[in-house]
């Protein structure tokens, strides 16, 4: 893989794309409140409109990419819309104008993740022996970007203001557009002769019910994680009242544990099976939340991040692979669907932290995260049982 120039460019593109989001998204909600004067209700409205519009538009674009639109063209348009969104936030100081831009242009930019990984999967299927390891490495590139992207963004904001961080993000997006346009392949040319009906029939045999069940697994698993990420700063500062440095060490340790798991998830899946490894990941997540519920010492919480890293590292890399394997005739739709489920899980977590924190406490959100990981595990077990009753579709490695 490392000898393949195009493969390396895919990994670099994933890293740069992750860096774009790492500079912009952590600051966006704070920007809406501090610079645009939005109330908590208006902030929630902004988040809901941004997520819902991104899910709808990206899925429509993904469907067209699986028919006759070029994935690379859609990816470039999405990144250009992302550039417009970030550039606008440098000058916009009106809440409703910001909402309009995020809904119109930001919704199109939501297609970038799915199209990039669909392109990567198509390339890996044609030119590599192990597409799962390649996609895992691409996903690790995004994770690495998120390890140091947000801290740099907040340092720029503290030193020079929001515009400095957004300006750096626009430069990074521009760089990614150049790399995509000049170096990435156009993707597979879709040619569907009549003799290909067997392949299409086999791919179509994955029922929408099974796909919906698996999507529920993704939403519950990542909602649990996003709820933990959102509520942990509040729990540590307002309820445990510990040193603020705890949070940085805990989140940093979790991210560092994720990366090696992401890099080796493909090889582990070959030995254990993708679905079994996903189950182990969810079990690790449940154990992690159990430790966080029963421990208040820094050492215990820090050591528990190994469990959290395995949980997220496995689910973030293999979660999309399973969807792609179920929908091999619709790689763009599958990759974008996974991205959409991540957005929905983030929205669920954002709404949950306010409700649970208001009615109970931020500590209680850990119980909700534990319940979410257990629910995801139970649904995945049901999914595996139903899947094992069907004829193999060509992704027998998931068993």
Tab-separated table of C-alpha atoms in Angstrom:
chain	number	residue	atom	x	y	z
A	1	UNK	CA	0.000	0.000	0.000
A	2	UNK	CA	2.805	2.426	0.910
A	3	UNK	CA	4.394	1.822	-2.518
A	4	UNK	CA	1.207	2.895	-4.277
A	5	UNK	CA	1.414	6.635	-4.997
A	6	UNK	CA	-2.331	6.982	-5.489
A	7	UNK	CA	-3.050	5.138	-2.237
A	8	UNK	CA	-0.752	7.509	-0.364
A	9	UNK	CA	-2.544	10.465	-1.948
A	10	UNK	CA	-5.899	9.077	-0.759
A	11	UNK	CA	-4.546	8.838	2.783
A	12	UNK	CA	-3.107	12.369	2.611
A	13	UNK	CA	-6.419	13.667	1.254
A	14	UNK	CA	-8.288	12.006	4.138
A	15	UNK	CA	-5.882	13.622	6.602
A	16	UNK	CA	-6.217	17.065	5.017
A	17	UNK	CA	-10.007	16.743	4.835
A	18	UNK	CA	-10.074	15.786	8.511
A	19	UNK	CA	-7.908	18.789	9.275
A	20	UNK	CA	-10.475	21.045	7.571
A	21	UNK	CA	-13.200	19.884	9.931
A	22	UNK	CA	-10.892	19.881	12.955
A	23	UNK	CA	-10.176	23.590	12.492
A	24	UNK	CA	-13.782	24.620	11.851
A	25	UNK	CA	-16.396	22.457	13.595
A	26	UNK	CA	-15.110	22.633	17.213
A	27	UNK	CA	-15.296	26.435	17.022
A	28	UNK	CA	-18.530	26.794	15.050
A	29	UNK	CA	-21.000	26.418	17.929
A	30	UNK	CA	-18.951	28.751	20.138
A	31	UNK	CA	-18.801	31.238	17.269
A	32	UNK	CA	-22.585	31.151	16.847
A	33	UNK	CA	-23.064	31.996	20.536
A	34	UNK	CA	-20.247	34.486	21.170
A	35	UNK	CA	-20.017	36.350	17.863
A	36	UNK	CA	-23.595	36.092	16.589
A	37	UNK	CA	-25.298	36.338	19.983
A	38	UNK	CA	-27.426	33.223	19.564
A	39	UNK	CA	-29.403	31.884	22.519
A	40	UNK	CA	-29.227	28.168	23.419
A	41	UNK	CA	-32.495	27.662	21.541
A	42	UNK	CA	-31.150	29.356	18.406
A	43	UNK	CA	-27.947	27.337	18.684
A	44	UNK	CA	-30.015	24.138	18.763
A	45	UNK	CA	-31.980	25.349	15.734
A	46	UNK	CA	-28.727	25.996	13.867
A	47	UNK	CA	-27.407	22.520	14.683
A	48	UNK	CA	-30.652	20.790	13.722
A	49	UNK	CA	-30.945	22.610	10.382
A	50	UNK	CA	-27.265	22.045	9.562
A	51	UNK	CA	-27.393	18.311	10.326
A	52	UNK	CA	-30.776	17.558	8.732
A	53	UNK	CA	-29.987	19.467	5.530
A	54	UNK	CA	-26.571	17.779	5.277
A	55	UNK	CA	-28.109	14.323	5.686
A	56	UNK	CA	-30.811	14.911	3.050
A	57	UNK	CA	-28.628	16.601	0.429
A	58	UNK	CA	-25.657	14.260	0.830
A	59	UNK	CA	-27.877	11.201	0.456
A	60	UNK	CA	-29.437	12.618	-2.728
A	61	UNK	CA	-25.977	13.306	-4.157
A	62	UNK	CA	-24.787	9.853	-3.113
A	63	UNK	CA	-27.664	8.224	-4.964
A	64	UNK	CA	-26.737	10.101	-8.119
A	65	UNK	CA	-23.066	9.148	-7.701
A	66	UNK	CA	-24.095	5.482	-7.762
A	67	UNK	CA	-25.984	6.034	-11.016
A	68	UNK	CA	-24.235	8.275	-13.501
A	69	UNK	CA	-22.612	11.253	-11.766
A	70	UNK	CA	-18.841	11.212	-11.296
A	71	UNK	CA	-17.805	10.810	-7.674
A	72	UNK	CA	-14.748	13.019	-8.092
A	73	UNK	CA	-16.868	15.864	-9.481
A	74	UNK	CA	-19.304	15.597	-6.572
A	75	UNK	CA	-16.375	15.527	-4.136
A	76	UNK	CA	-14.891	18.672	-5.668
A	77	UNK	CA	-18.234	20.503	-5.611
A	78	UNK	CA	-18.703	19.477	-1.970
A	79	UNK	CA	-15.265	20.773	-1.009
A	80	UNK	CA	-15.865	24.052	-2.879
A	81	UNK	CA	-19.134	24.489	-0.971
A	82	UNK	CA	-17.230	23.775	2.226
A	83	UNK	CA	-14.754	26.509	1.260
A	84	UNK	CA	-17.619	28.937	0.671
A	85	UNK	CA	-19.127	28.092	4.069
A	86	UNK	CA	-15.914	28.636	6.017
A	87	UNK	CA	-14.951	31.773	4.065
A	88	UNK	CA	-18.387	33.244	4.741
A	89	UNK	CA	-17.993	32.784	8.487
A	90	UNK	CA	-14.986	35.101	8.367
A	91	UNK	CA	-17.193	38.047	7.355
A	92	UNK	CA	-20.750	37.078	8.346
A	93	UNK	CA	-22.002	38.513	11.633
A	94	UNK	CA	-25.735	37.896	11.226
A	95	UNK	CA	-27.251	34.742	12.725
A	96	UNK	CA	-29.878	34.072	10.062
A	97	UNK	CA	-27.412	34.631	7.239
A	98	UNK	CA	-25.072	32.136	8.882
A	99	UNK	CA	-27.926	29.624	9.156
A	100	UNK	CA	-28.788	30.119	5.486
A	101	UNK	CA	-25.189	29.591	4.367
A	102	UNK	CA	-24.787	26.506	6.563
A	103	UNK	CA	-28.042	25.062	5.266
A	104	UNK	CA	-27.437	25.759	1.560
A	105	UNK	CA	-23.685	25.333	1.104
A	106	UNK	CA	-22.900	23.338	4.228
A	107	UNK	CA	-25.449	20.703	3.278
A	108	UNK	CA	-23.655	20.041	-0.021
A	109	UNK	CA	-20.277	19.882	1.731
A	110	UNK	CA	-21.649	17.011	3.805
A	111	UNK	CA	-21.219	14.737	0.786
A	112	UNK	CA	-17.413	15.008	0.889
A	113	UNK	CA	-16.793	12.248	3.460
A	114	UNK	CA	-18.939	9.661	1.720
A	115	UNK	CA	-17.639	10.375	-1.763
A	116	UNK	CA	-13.995	10.328	-0.667
A	117	UNK	CA	-14.360	6.930	0.983
A	118	UNK	CA	-16.453	5.566	-1.882
A	119	UNK	CA	-13.668	6.589	-4.275
A	120	UNK	CA	-11.135	4.999	-1.963
A	121	UNK	CA	-13.098	1.744	-1.745
A	122	UNK	CA	-13.463	1.543	-5.530
A	123	UNK	CA	-9.757	2.108	-5.994
A	124	UNK	CA	-8.810	-0.434	-3.327
A	125	UNK	CA	-11.146	-3.105	-4.738
A	126	UNK	CA	-9.476	-2.766	-8.137
A	127	UNK	CA	-5.831	-2.314	-7.173
A	128	UNK	CA	-5.283	-3.777	-3.682
A	129	UNK	CA	-5.619	-7.118	-1.963
A	130	UNK	CA	-6.949	-5.734	1.329
A	131	UNK	CA	-9.399	-2.872	0.915
A	132	UNK	CA	-10.401	-2.981	4.607
A	133	UNK	CA	-6.882	-2.158	5.808
A	134	UNK	CA	-6.629	0.646	3.254
A	135	UNK	CA	-9.911	2.223	4.379
A	136	UNK	CA	-8.846	1.808	8.009
A	137	UNK	CA	-5.656	3.729	7.245
A	138	UNK	CA	-7.648	6.494	5.548
A	139	UNK	CA	-9.904	6.702	8.607
A	140	UNK	CA	-6.838	6.840	10.847
A	141	UNK	CA	-5.651	9.837	8.826
A	142	UNK	CA	-8.809	11.707	9.824
A	143	UNK	CA	-8.363	10.646	13.461
A	144	UNK	CA	-4.784	11.949	13.506
A	145	UNK	CA	-6.004	15.292	12.138
A	146	UNK	CA	-8.480	15.532	15.014
A	147	UNK	CA	-5.786	14.824	17.612
A	148	UNK	CA	-4.009	18.143	17.139
A	149	UNK	CA	-6.390	20.127	14.880
A	150	UNK	CA	-8.811	21.399	17.575
A	151	UNK	CA	-6.064	22.445	20.052
A	152	UNK	CA	-4.345	24.486	17.322
A	153	UNK	CA	-7.691	26.005	16.304
A	154	UNK	CA	-8.439	27.100	19.874
A	155	UNK	CA	-4.924	28.494	20.302
A	156	UNK	CA	-5.365	30.548	17.131
A	157	UNK	CA	-8.740	31.726	18.353
A	158	UNK	CA	-7.327	32.725	21.736
A	159	UNK	CA	-4.392	34.587	20.193
A	160	UNK	CA	-5.925	36.167	17.085
A	161	UNK	CA	-9.685	35.542	17.139
A	162	UNK	CA	-12.067	33.340	15.191
A	163	UNK	CA	-11.057	34.736	11.816
A	164	UNK	CA	-7.518	33.399	12.174
A	165	UNK	CA	-8.688	29.836	12.716
A	166	UNK	CA	-11.258	30.073	9.918
A	167	UNK	CA	-8.645	31.564	7.582
A	168	UNK	CA	-6.256	28.675	8.234
A	169	UNK	CA	-9.129	26.291	7.555
A	170	UNK	CA	-9.818	27.951	4.192
A	171	UNK	CA	-6.162	27.478	3.222
A	172	UNK	CA	-6.326	23.799	4.170
A	173	UNK	CA	-9.574	23.313	2.211
A	174	UNK	CA	-8.054	25.020	-0.827
A	175	UNK	CA	-5.074	22.676	-0.620
A	176	UNK	CA	-7.337	19.637	-0.485
A	177	UNK	CA	-9.284	20.860	-3.530
A	178	UNK	CA	-6.051	21.127	-5.520
A	179	UNK	CA	-4.918	17.630	-4.476
A	180	UNK	CA	-8.295	16.079	-5.305
A	181	UNK	CA	-8.598	17.809	-8.684
A	182	UNK	CA	-5.064	17.085	-9.815
A	183	UNK	CA	-4.166	13.696	-8.380
A	184	UNK	CA	-7.126	11.533	-7.335
A	185	UNK	CA	-8.639	9.147	-9.926
A	186	UNK	CA	-12.064	9.771	-11.395
A	187	UNK	CA	-13.495	6.519	-10.093
A	188	UNK	CA	-15.110	3.563	-11.746
A	189	UNK	CA	-17.035	4.262	-14.915
A	190	UNK	CA	-20.461	2.733	-14.390
A	191	UNK	CA	-21.415	0.333	-17.123
A	192	UNK	CA	-24.436	-1.841	-16.477
A	193	UNK	CA	-24.977	-4.366	-19.245
A	194	UNK	CA	-27.883	-6.779	-19.156
A	195	UNK	CA	-25.559	-9.667	-18.318
A	196	UNK	CA	-24.739	-8.048	-14.980
A	197	UNK	CA	-28.131	-8.846	-13.473
A	198	UNK	CA	-26.737	-11.567	-11.202
A	199	UNK	CA	-24.414	-9.124	-9.454
A	200	UNK	CA	-27.182	-6.591	-9.088
A	201	UNK	CA	-29.581	-9.197	-7.746
A	202	UNK	CA	-27.037	-10.392	-5.205
A	203	UNK	CA	-26.363	-6.874	-3.994
A	204	UNK	CA	-30.052	-6.079	-3.813
A	205	UNK	CA	-30.688	-9.135	-1.650
A	206	UNK	CA	-29.582	-7.165	1.399
A	207	UNK	CA	-32.948	-5.974	2.619
A	208	UNK	CA	-33.628	-2.403	3.600
A	209	UNK	CA	-34.690	-3.737	6.993
A	210	UNK	CA	-31.236	-5.159	7.676
A	211	UNK	CA	-29.603	-1.953	6.505
A	212	UNK	CA	-31.882	0.082	8.773
A	213	UNK	CA	-31.104	-2.211	11.713
A	214	UNK	CA	-27.387	-1.804	11.175
A	215	UNK	CA	-27.757	1.978	10.838
A	216	UNK	CA	-29.459	1.948	14.247
A	217	UNK	CA	-26.396	0.178	15.638
A	218	UNK	CA	-24.183	2.960	14.279
A	219	UNK	CA	-26.405	5.727	15.688
A	220	UNK	CA	-26.591	4.204	19.190
A	221	UNK	CA	-22.862	3.450	19.341
A	222	UNK	CA	-21.708	6.892	18.242
A	223	UNK	CA	-24.423	8.742	20.157
A	224	UNK	CA	-22.989	7.107	23.283
A	225	UNK	CA	-19.506	8.322	22.379
A	226	UNK	CA	-20.591	11.825	21.359
A	227	UNK	CA	-22.618	12.185	24.561
A	228	UNK	CA	-19.525	11.257	26.565
A	229	UNK	CA	-17.393	13.800	24.666
A	230	UNK	CA	-19.993	16.549	25.128
A	231	UNK	CA	-20.799	15.937	28.789
A	232	UNK	CA	-17.368	14.974	30.163
A	233	UNK	CA	-16.007	18.566	30.286
A	234	UNK	CA	-19.094	19.647	32.227
A	235	UNK	CA	-18.990	16.617	34.533
A	236	UNK	CA	-15.330	17.128	35.415
A	237	UNK	CA	-15.483	20.898	35.872
A	238	UNK	CA	-18.908	21.403	37.471
A	239	UNK	CA	-19.492	18.215	39.448
A	240	UNK	CA	-16.109	16.625	40.216
A	241	UNK	CA	-14.406	20.062	40.248
A	242	UNK	CA	-11.031	18.612	39.295
A	243	UNK	CA	-7.988	20.143	37.619
A	244	UNK	CA	-8.909	21.370	34.093
A	245	UNK	CA	-5.865	19.552	32.692
A	246	UNK	CA	-7.605	16.216	33.338
A	247	UNK	CA	-9.783	16.659	30.289
A	248	UNK	CA	-6.901	17.280	27.912
A	249	UNK	CA	-5.020	14.221	29.142
A	250	UNK	CA	-8.094	11.966	28.994
A	251	UNK	CA	-9.200	13.030	25.522
A	252	UNK	CA	-5.637	12.983	24.219
A	253	UNK	CA	-5.018	9.480	25.603
A	254	UNK	CA	-8.257	8.230	24.058
A	255	UNK	CA	-7.321	9.625	20.650
A	256	UNK	CA	-3.816	8.143	20.832
A	257	UNK	CA	-5.268	4.719	21.657
A	258	UNK	CA	-7.661	4.939	18.691
A	259	UNK	CA	-5.012	5.422	16.031
A	260	UNK	CA	-3.117	2.081	16.275
A	261	UNK	CA	-6.446	0.241	16.469
A	262	UNK	CA	-7.604	1.991	13.300
A	263	UNK	CA	-4.375	1.088	11.516
A	264	UNK	CA	-4.620	-2.606	12.410
A	265	UNK	CA	-8.408	-3.024	12.390
A	266	UNK	CA	-8.365	-4.490	8.878
A	267	UNK	CA	-5.879	-7.212	9.801
A	268	UNK	CA	-7.718	-7.987	13.026
A	269	UNK	CA	-10.978	-8.270	11.074
A	270	UNK	CA	-9.399	-10.855	8.750
A	271	UNK	CA	-8.546	-13.047	11.726
A	272	UNK	CA	-11.599	-12.538	13.918
A	273	UNK	CA	-14.338	-11.459	11.500
A	274	UNK	CA	-15.671	-7.938	11.059
A	275	UNK	CA	-18.937	-8.350	12.968
A	276	UNK	CA	-17.282	-10.218	15.827
A	277	UNK	CA	-14.652	-7.516	16.119
A	278	UNK	CA	-17.390	-4.875	16.142
A	279	UNK	CA	-19.059	-6.761	18.986
A	280	UNK	CA	-15.811	-6.787	20.934
A	281	UNK	CA	-15.561	-3.057	20.308
A	282	UNK	CA	-19.043	-2.433	21.708
A	283	UNK	CA	-18.299	-4.620	24.719
A	284	UNK	CA	-15.163	-2.557	25.280
A	285	UNK	CA	-17.292	0.594	25.115
A	286	UNK	CA	-19.735	-0.749	27.714
A	287	UNK	CA	-16.828	-1.651	30.008
A	288	UNK	CA	-15.353	1.817	29.522
A	289	UNK	CA	-18.542	3.601	30.588
A	290	UNK	CA	-18.847	1.215	33.543
A	291	UNK	CA	-15.366	2.212	34.721
A	292	UNK	CA	-16.146	5.917	34.281
A	293	UNK	CA	-19.330	5.461	36.331
A	294	UNK	CA	-17.540	3.759	39.212
A	295	UNK	CA	-14.218	5.643	39.280
A	296	UNK	CA	-13.346	9.217	40.109
A	297	UNK	CA	-9.548	8.966	40.239
A	298	UNK	CA	-7.405	10.308	37.420
A	299	UNK	CA	-5.346	7.127	37.041
A	300	UNK	CA	-8.434	4.905	36.692
A	301	UNK	CA	-10.008	7.231	34.130
A	302	UNK	CA	-6.747	7.484	32.198
A	303	UNK	CA	-6.247	3.700	32.055
A	304	UNK	CA	-9.868	3.287	30.957
A	305	UNK	CA	-9.075	5.239	27.797
A	306	UNK	CA	-7.529	2.047	26.395
A	307	UNK	CA	-11.041	0.568	26.376
A	308	UNK	CA	-12.434	3.744	24.838
A	309	UNK	CA	-9.744	3.766	22.158
A	310	UNK	CA	-10.511	0.182	21.167
A	311	UNK	CA	-14.248	0.931	21.115
A	312	UNK	CA	-14.010	3.964	18.840
A	313	UNK	CA	-11.080	2.690	16.796
A	314	UNK	CA	-12.974	-0.442	15.771
A	315	UNK	CA	-16.387	1.146	15.253
A	316	UNK	CA	-15.100	4.178	13.326
A	317	UNK	CA	-13.154	2.078	10.819
A	318	UNK	CA	-15.135	-1.124	10.375
A	319	UNK	CA	-18.549	0.453	10.808
A	320	UNK	CA	-18.444	1.906	7.307
A	321	UNK	CA	-16.867	-1.216	5.799
A	322	UNK	CA	-19.862	-3.349	6.790
A	323	UNK	CA	-22.255	-0.931	5.096
A	324	UNK	CA	-20.118	-0.864	1.962
A	325	UNK	CA	-20.015	-4.666	1.888
A	326	UNK	CA	-23.802	-4.827	2.154
A	327	UNK	CA	-24.244	-2.250	-0.623
A	328	UNK	CA	-21.415	-2.987	-3.044
A	329	UNK	CA	-23.512	-1.770	-5.948
A	330	UNK	CA	-24.046	1.565	-4.135
A	331	UNK	CA	-20.731	2.482	-2.550
A	332	UNK	CA	-21.461	6.203	-2.612
A	333	UNK	CA	-24.794	5.735	-0.870
A	334	UNK	CA	-23.266	3.363	1.680
A	335	UNK	CA	-20.363	5.651	2.592
A	336	UNK	CA	-22.587	8.716	2.778
A	337	UNK	CA	-25.187	6.803	4.791
A	338	UNK	CA	-22.531	6.019	7.379
A	339	UNK	CA	-21.530	9.687	7.486
A	340	UNK	CA	-25.183	10.679	7.862
A	341	UNK	CA	-25.609	8.284	10.788
A	342	UNK	CA	-22.615	9.934	12.459
A	343	UNK	CA	-24.277	13.333	12.029
A	344	UNK	CA	-27.542	12.034	13.450
A	345	UNK	CA	-25.732	10.487	16.418
A	346	UNK	CA	-24.075	13.836	17.086
A	347	UNK	CA	-27.448	15.553	17.005
A	348	UNK	CA	-28.955	12.960	19.371
A	349	UNK	CA	-26.063	13.431	21.783
A	350	UNK	CA	-26.294	17.242	21.660
A	351	UNK	CA	-29.993	17.150	22.511
A	352	UNK	CA	-29.525	14.448	25.167
A	353	UNK	CA	-26.855	16.262	27.143
A	354	UNK	CA	-29.149	19.256	27.651
A	355	UNK	CA	-32.168	17.187	28.686
A	356	UNK	CA	-30.329	14.744	30.948
A	357	UNK	CA	-28.084	17.427	32.422
A	358	UNK	CA	-31.072	19.628	33.193
A	359	UNK	CA	-33.291	16.904	34.686
A	360	UNK	CA	-30.606	14.918	36.510
A	361	UNK	CA	-26.852	15.595	36.315
A	362	UNK	CA	-23.954	15.407	33.884
A	363	UNK	CA	-22.780	12.283	35.713
A	364	UNK	CA	-26.067	10.637	34.704
A	365	UNK	CA	-25.176	11.032	31.037
A	366	UNK	CA	-22.631	8.246	31.556
A	367	UNK	CA	-25.538	5.902	32.334
A	368	UNK	CA	-27.149	6.972	29.049
A	369	UNK	CA	-23.889	6.286	27.193
A	370	UNK	CA	-23.657	2.856	28.839
A	371	UNK	CA	-27.249	2.093	27.822
A	372	UNK	CA	-26.522	3.235	24.266
A	373	UNK	CA	-23.491	0.963	23.896
A	374	UNK	CA	-25.402	-2.023	25.305
A	375	UNK	CA	-28.360	-1.327	23.010
A	376	UNK	CA	-25.991	-1.147	20.018
A	377	UNK	CA	-24.425	-4.477	21.030
A	378	UNK	CA	-27.808	-6.198	21.334
A	379	UNK	CA	-28.952	-4.868	17.955
A	380	UNK	CA	-25.691	-5.966	16.342
A	381	UNK	CA	-26.205	-9.465	17.743
A	382	UNK	CA	-29.673	-9.536	16.204
A	383	UNK	CA	-28.255	-8.244	12.930
A	384	UNK	CA	-25.579	-10.957	12.883
A	385	UNK	CA	-28.158	-13.663	13.614
A	386	UNK	CA	-30.417	-12.470	10.784
A	387	UNK	CA	-27.469	-12.077	8.417
A	388	UNK	CA	-26.216	-15.608	9.093
A	389	UNK	CA	-29.546	-17.019	7.873
A	390	UNK	CA	-29.128	-15.472	4.442
A	391	UNK	CA	-26.960	-16.683	1.588
A	392	UNK	CA	-23.458	-15.089	1.531
A	393	UNK	CA	-23.347	-11.879	-0.451
A	394	UNK	CA	-19.636	-11.736	-0.982
A	395	UNK	CA	-18.744	-10.248	2.369
A	396	UNK	CA	-18.359	-13.484	4.296
A	397	UNK	CA	-15.442	-11.904	6.164
A	398	UNK	CA	-17.987	-10.200	8.432
A	399	UNK	CA	-19.018	-13.477	10.009
